[in-house]
PDB file of N, CA and C in Angstrom:
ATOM      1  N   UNK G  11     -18.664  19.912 -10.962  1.00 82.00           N
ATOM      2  CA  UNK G  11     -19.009  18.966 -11.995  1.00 82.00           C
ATOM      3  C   UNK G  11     -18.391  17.617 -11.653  1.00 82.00           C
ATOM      4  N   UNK G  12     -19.073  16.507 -11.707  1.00 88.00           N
ATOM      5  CA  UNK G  12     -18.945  15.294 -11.528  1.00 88.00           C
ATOM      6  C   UNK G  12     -17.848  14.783 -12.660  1.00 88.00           C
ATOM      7  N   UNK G  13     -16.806  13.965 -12.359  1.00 91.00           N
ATOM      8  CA  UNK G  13     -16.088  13.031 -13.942  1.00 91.00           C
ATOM      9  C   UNK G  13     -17.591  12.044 -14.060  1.00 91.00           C
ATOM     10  N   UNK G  14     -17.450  12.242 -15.315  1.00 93.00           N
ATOM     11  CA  UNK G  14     -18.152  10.371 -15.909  1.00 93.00           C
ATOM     12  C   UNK G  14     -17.237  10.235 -16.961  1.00 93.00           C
ATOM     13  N   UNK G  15     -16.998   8.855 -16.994  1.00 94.00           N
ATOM     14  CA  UNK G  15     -16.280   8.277 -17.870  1.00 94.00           C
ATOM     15  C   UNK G  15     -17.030   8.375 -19.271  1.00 94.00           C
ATOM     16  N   UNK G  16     -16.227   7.797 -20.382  1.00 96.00           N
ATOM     17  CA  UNK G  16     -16.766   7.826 -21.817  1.00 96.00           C
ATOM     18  C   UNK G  16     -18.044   7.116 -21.836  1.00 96.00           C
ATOM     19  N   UNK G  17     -18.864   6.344 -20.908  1.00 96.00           N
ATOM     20  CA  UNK G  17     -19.604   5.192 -20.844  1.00 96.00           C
ATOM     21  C   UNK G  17     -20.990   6.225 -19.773  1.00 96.00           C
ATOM     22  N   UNK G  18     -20.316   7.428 -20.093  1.00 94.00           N
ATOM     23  CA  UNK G  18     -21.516   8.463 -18.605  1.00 94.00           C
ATOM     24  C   UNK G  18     -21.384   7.686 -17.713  1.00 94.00           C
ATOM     25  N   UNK G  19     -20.921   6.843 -16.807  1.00 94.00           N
ATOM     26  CA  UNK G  19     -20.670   6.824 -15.785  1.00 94.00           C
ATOM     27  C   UNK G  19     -19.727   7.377 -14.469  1.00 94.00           C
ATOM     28  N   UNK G  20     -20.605   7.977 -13.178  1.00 93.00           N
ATOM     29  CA  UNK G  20     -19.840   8.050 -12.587  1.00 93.00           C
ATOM     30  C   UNK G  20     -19.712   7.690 -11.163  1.00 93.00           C
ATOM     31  N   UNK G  21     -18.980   8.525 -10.426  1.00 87.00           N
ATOM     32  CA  UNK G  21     -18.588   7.515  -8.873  1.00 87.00           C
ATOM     33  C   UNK G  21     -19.922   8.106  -8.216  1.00 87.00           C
ATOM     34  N   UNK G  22     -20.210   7.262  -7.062  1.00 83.00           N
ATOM     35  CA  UNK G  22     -20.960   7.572  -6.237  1.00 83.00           C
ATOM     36  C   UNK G  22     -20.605   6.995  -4.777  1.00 83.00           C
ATOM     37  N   UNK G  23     -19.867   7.849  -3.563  1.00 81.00           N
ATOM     38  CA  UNK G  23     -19.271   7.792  -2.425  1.00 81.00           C
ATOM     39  C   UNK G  23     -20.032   8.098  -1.230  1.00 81.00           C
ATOM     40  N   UNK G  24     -21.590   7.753  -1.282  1.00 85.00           N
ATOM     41  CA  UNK G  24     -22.616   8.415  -0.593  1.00 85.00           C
ATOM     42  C   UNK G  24     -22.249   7.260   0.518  1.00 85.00           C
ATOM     43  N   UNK G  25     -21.982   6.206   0.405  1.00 86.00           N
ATOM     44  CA  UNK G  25     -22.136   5.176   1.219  1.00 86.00           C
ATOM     45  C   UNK G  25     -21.676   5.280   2.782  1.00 86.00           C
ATOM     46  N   UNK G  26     -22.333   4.652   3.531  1.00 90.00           N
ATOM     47  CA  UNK G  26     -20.861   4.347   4.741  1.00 90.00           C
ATOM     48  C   UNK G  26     -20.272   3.310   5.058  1.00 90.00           C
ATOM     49  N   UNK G  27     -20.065   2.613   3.647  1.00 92.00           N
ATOM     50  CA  UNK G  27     -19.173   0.888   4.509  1.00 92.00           C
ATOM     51  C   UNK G  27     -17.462   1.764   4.497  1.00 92.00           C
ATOM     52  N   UNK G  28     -17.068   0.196   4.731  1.00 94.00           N
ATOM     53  CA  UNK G  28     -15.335   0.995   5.152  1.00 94.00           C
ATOM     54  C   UNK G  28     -14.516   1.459   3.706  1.00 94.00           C
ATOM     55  N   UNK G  29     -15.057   0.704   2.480  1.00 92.00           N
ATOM     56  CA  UNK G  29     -14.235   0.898   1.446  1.00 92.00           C
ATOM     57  C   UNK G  29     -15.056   2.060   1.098  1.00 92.00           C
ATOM     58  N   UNK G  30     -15.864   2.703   0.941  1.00 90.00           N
ATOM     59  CA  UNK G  30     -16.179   3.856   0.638  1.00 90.00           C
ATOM     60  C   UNK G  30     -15.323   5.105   1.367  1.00 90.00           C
ATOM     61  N   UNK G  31     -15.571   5.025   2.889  1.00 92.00           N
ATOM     62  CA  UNK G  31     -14.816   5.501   3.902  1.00 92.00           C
ATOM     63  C   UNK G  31     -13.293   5.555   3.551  1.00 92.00           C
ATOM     64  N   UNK G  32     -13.128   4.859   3.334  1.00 94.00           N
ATOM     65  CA  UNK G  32     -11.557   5.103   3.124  1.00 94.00           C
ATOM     66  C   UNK G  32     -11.259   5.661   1.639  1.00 94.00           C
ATOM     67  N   UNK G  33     -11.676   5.679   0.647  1.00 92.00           N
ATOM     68  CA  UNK G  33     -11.772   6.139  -0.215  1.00 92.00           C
ATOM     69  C   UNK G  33     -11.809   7.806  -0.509  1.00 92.00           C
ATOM     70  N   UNK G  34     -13.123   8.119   0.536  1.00 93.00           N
ATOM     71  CA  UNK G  34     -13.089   9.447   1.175  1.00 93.00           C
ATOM     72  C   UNK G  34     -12.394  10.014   1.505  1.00 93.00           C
ATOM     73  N   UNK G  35     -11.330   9.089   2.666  1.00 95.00           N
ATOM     74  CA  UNK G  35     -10.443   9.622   3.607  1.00 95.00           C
ATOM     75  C   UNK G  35      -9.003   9.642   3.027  1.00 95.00           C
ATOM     76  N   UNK G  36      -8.606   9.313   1.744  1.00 95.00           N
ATOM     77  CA  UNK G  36      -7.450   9.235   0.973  1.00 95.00           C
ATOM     78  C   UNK G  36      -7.741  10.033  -0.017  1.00 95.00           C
ATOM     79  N   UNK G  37      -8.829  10.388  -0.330  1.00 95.00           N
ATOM     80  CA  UNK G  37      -8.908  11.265  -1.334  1.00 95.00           C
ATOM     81  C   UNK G  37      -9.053  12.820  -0.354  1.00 95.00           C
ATOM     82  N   UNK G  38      -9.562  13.307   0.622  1.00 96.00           N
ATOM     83  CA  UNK G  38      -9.680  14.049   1.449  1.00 96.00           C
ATOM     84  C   UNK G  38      -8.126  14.461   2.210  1.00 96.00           C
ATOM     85  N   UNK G  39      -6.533  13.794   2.020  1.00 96.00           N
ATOM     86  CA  UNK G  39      -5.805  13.409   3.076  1.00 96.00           C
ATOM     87  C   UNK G  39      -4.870  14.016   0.769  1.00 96.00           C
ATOM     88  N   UNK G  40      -5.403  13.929   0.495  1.00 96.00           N
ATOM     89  CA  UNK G  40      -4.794  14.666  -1.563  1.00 96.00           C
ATOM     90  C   UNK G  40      -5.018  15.924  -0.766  1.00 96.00           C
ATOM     91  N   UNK G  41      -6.538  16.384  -1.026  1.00 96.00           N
ATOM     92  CA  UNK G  41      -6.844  17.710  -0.939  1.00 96.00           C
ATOM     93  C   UNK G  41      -5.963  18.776  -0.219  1.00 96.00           C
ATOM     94  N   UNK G  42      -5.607  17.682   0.979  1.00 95.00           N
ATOM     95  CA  UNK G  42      -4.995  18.775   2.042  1.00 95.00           C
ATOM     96  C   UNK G  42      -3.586  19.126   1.486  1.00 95.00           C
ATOM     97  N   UNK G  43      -2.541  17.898   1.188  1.00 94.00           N
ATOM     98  CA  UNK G  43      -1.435  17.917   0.393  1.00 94.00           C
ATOM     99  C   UNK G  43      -1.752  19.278  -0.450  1.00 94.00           C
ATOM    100  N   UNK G  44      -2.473  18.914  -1.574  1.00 93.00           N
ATOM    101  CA  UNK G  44      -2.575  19.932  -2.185  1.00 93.00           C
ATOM    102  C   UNK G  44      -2.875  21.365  -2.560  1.00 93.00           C
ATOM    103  N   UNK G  45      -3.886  21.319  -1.194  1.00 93.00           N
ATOM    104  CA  UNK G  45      -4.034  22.980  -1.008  1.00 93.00           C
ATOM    105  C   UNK G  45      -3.124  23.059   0.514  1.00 93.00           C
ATOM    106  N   UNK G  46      -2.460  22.411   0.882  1.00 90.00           N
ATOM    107  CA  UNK G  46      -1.313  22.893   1.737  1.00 90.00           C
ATOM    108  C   UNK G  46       0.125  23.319   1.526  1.00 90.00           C
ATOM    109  N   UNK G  47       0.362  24.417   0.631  1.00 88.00           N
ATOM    110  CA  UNK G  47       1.026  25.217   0.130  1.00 88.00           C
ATOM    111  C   UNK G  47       1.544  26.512   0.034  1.00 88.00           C
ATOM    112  N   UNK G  48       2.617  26.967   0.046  1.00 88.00           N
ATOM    113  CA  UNK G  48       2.370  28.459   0.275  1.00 88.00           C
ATOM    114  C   UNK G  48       2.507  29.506  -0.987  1.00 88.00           C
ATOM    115  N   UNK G  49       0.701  30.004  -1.446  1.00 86.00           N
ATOM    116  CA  UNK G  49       0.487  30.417  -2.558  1.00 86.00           C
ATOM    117  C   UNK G  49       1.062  31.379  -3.110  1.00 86.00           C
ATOM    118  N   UNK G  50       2.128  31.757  -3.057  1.00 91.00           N
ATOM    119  CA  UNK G  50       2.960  33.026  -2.843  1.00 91.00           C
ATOM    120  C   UNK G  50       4.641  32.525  -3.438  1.00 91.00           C
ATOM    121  N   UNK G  51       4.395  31.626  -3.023  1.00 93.00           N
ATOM    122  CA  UNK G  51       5.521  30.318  -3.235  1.00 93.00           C
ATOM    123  C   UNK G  51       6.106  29.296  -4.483  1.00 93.00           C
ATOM    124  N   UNK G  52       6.178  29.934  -6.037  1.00 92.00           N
ATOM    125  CA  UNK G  52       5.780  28.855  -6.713  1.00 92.00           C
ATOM    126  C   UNK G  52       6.629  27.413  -6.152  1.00 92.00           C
ATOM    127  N   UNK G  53       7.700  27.353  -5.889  1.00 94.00           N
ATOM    128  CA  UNK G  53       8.326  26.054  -5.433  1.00 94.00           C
ATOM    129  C   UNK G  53       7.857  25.393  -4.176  1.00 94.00           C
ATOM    130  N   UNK G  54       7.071  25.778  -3.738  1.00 93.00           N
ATOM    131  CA  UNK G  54       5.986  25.177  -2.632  1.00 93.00           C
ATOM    132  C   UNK G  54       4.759  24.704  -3.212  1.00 93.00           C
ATOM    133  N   UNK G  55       4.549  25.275  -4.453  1.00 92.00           N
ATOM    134  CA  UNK G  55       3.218  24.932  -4.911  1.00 92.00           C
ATOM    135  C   UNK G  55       3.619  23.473  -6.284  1.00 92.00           C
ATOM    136  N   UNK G  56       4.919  23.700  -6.628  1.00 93.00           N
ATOM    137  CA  UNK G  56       5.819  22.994  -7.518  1.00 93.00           C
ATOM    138  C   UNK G  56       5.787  21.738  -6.382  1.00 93.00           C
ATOM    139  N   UNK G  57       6.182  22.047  -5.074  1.00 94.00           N
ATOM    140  CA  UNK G  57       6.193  20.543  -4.026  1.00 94.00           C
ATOM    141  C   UNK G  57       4.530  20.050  -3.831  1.00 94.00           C
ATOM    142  N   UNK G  58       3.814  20.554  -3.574  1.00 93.00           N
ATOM    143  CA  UNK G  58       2.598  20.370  -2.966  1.00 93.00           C
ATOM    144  C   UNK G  58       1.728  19.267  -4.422  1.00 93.00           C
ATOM    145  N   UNK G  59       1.759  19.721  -5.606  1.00 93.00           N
ATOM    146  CA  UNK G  59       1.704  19.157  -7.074  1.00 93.00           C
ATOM    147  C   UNK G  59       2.236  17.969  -7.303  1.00 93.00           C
ATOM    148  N   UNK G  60       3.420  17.476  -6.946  1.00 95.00           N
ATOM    149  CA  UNK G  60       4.449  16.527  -6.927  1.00 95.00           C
ATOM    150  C   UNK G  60       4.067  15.419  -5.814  1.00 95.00           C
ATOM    151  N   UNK G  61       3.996  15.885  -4.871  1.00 95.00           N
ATOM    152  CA  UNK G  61       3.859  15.190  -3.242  1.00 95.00           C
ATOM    153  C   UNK G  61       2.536  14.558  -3.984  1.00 95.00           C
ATOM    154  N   UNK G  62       1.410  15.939  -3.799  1.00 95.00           N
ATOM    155  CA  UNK G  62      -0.104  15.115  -4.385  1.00 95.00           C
ATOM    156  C   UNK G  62       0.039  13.910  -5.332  1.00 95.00           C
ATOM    157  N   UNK G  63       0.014  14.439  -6.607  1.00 95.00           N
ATOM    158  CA  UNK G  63       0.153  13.311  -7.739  1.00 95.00           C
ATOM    159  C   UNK G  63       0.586  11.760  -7.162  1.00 95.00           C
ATOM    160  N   UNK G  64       2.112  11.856  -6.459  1.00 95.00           N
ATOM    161  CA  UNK G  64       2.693  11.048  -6.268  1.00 95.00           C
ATOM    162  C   UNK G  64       1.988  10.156  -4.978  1.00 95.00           C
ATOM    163  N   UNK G  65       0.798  11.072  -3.843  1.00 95.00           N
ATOM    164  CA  UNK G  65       0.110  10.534  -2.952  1.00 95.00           C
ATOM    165  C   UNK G  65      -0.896   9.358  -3.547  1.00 95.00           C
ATOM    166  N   UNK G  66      -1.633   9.970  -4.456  1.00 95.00           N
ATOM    167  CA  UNK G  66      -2.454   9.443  -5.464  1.00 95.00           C
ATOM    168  C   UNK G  66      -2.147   8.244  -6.239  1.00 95.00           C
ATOM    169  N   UNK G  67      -0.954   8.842  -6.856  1.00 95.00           N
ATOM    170  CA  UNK G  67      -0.478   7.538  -7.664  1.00 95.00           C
ATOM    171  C   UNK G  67      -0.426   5.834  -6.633  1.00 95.00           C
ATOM    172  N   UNK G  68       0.146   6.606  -5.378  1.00 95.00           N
ATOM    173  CA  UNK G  68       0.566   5.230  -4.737  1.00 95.00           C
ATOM    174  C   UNK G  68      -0.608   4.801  -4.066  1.00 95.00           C
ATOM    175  N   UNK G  69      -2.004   5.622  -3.838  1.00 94.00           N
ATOM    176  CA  UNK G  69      -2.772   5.294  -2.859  1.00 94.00           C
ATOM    177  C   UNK G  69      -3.474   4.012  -3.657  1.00 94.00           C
ATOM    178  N   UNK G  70      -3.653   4.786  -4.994  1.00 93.00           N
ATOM    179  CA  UNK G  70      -4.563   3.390  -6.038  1.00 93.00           C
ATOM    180  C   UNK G  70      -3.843   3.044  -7.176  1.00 93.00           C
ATOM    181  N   UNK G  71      -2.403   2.560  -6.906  1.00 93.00           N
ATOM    182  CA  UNK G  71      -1.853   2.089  -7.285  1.00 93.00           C
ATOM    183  C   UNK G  71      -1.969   2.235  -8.869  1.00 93.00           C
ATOM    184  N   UNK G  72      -1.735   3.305  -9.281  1.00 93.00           N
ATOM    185  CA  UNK G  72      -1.698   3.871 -10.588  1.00 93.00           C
ATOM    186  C   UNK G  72      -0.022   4.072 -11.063  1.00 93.00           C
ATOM    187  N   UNK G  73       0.056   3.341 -12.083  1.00 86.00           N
ATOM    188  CA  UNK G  73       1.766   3.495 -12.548  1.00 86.00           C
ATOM    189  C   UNK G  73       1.962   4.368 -14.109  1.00 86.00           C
ATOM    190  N   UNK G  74       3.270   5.537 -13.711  1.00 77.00           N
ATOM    191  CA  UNK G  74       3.142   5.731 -15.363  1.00 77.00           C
ATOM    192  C   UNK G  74       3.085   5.011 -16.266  1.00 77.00           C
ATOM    193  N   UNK G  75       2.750   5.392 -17.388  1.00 67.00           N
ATOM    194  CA  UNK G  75       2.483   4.585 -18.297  1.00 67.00           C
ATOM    195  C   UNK G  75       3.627   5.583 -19.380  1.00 67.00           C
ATOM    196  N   UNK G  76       4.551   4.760 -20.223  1.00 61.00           N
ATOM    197  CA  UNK G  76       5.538   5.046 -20.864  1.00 61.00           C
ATOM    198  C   UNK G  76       5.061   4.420 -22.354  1.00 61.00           C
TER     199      UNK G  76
END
């Protein structure tokens, strides 16, 4: 299932310029973080959760919000 925002809109990454591309490739570079874990492991899966989020947060510059 696709996100759409409150407005039904959503992303579309079909493209090949570079900002699409890279977009791909930082969101693809999460995935691995995150399913690179050892499932057996909760404190590996506790790191892999943490690392991600925190990959994310910094890639598009997303800050908590307090």
């Amino acid at each position: 299932m696709k996100y759409k925002n409150k407005d039904g809109i959503e992303l579309n990454y079909t493209g090949n310029d570079m900002q699409a591309k890279l977009v791909r490739e930082v969101v693809e570079e999460a995935i691995k973080v995150f399913e690179g874990h050892n499932r057996f492991d909760a404190r590996s899966a506790e790191w892999a959760l943490s690392r991600g989020v925190n990959f994310l947060k910094e890639n598009f510059d997303i800050e908590d919000k307090e």
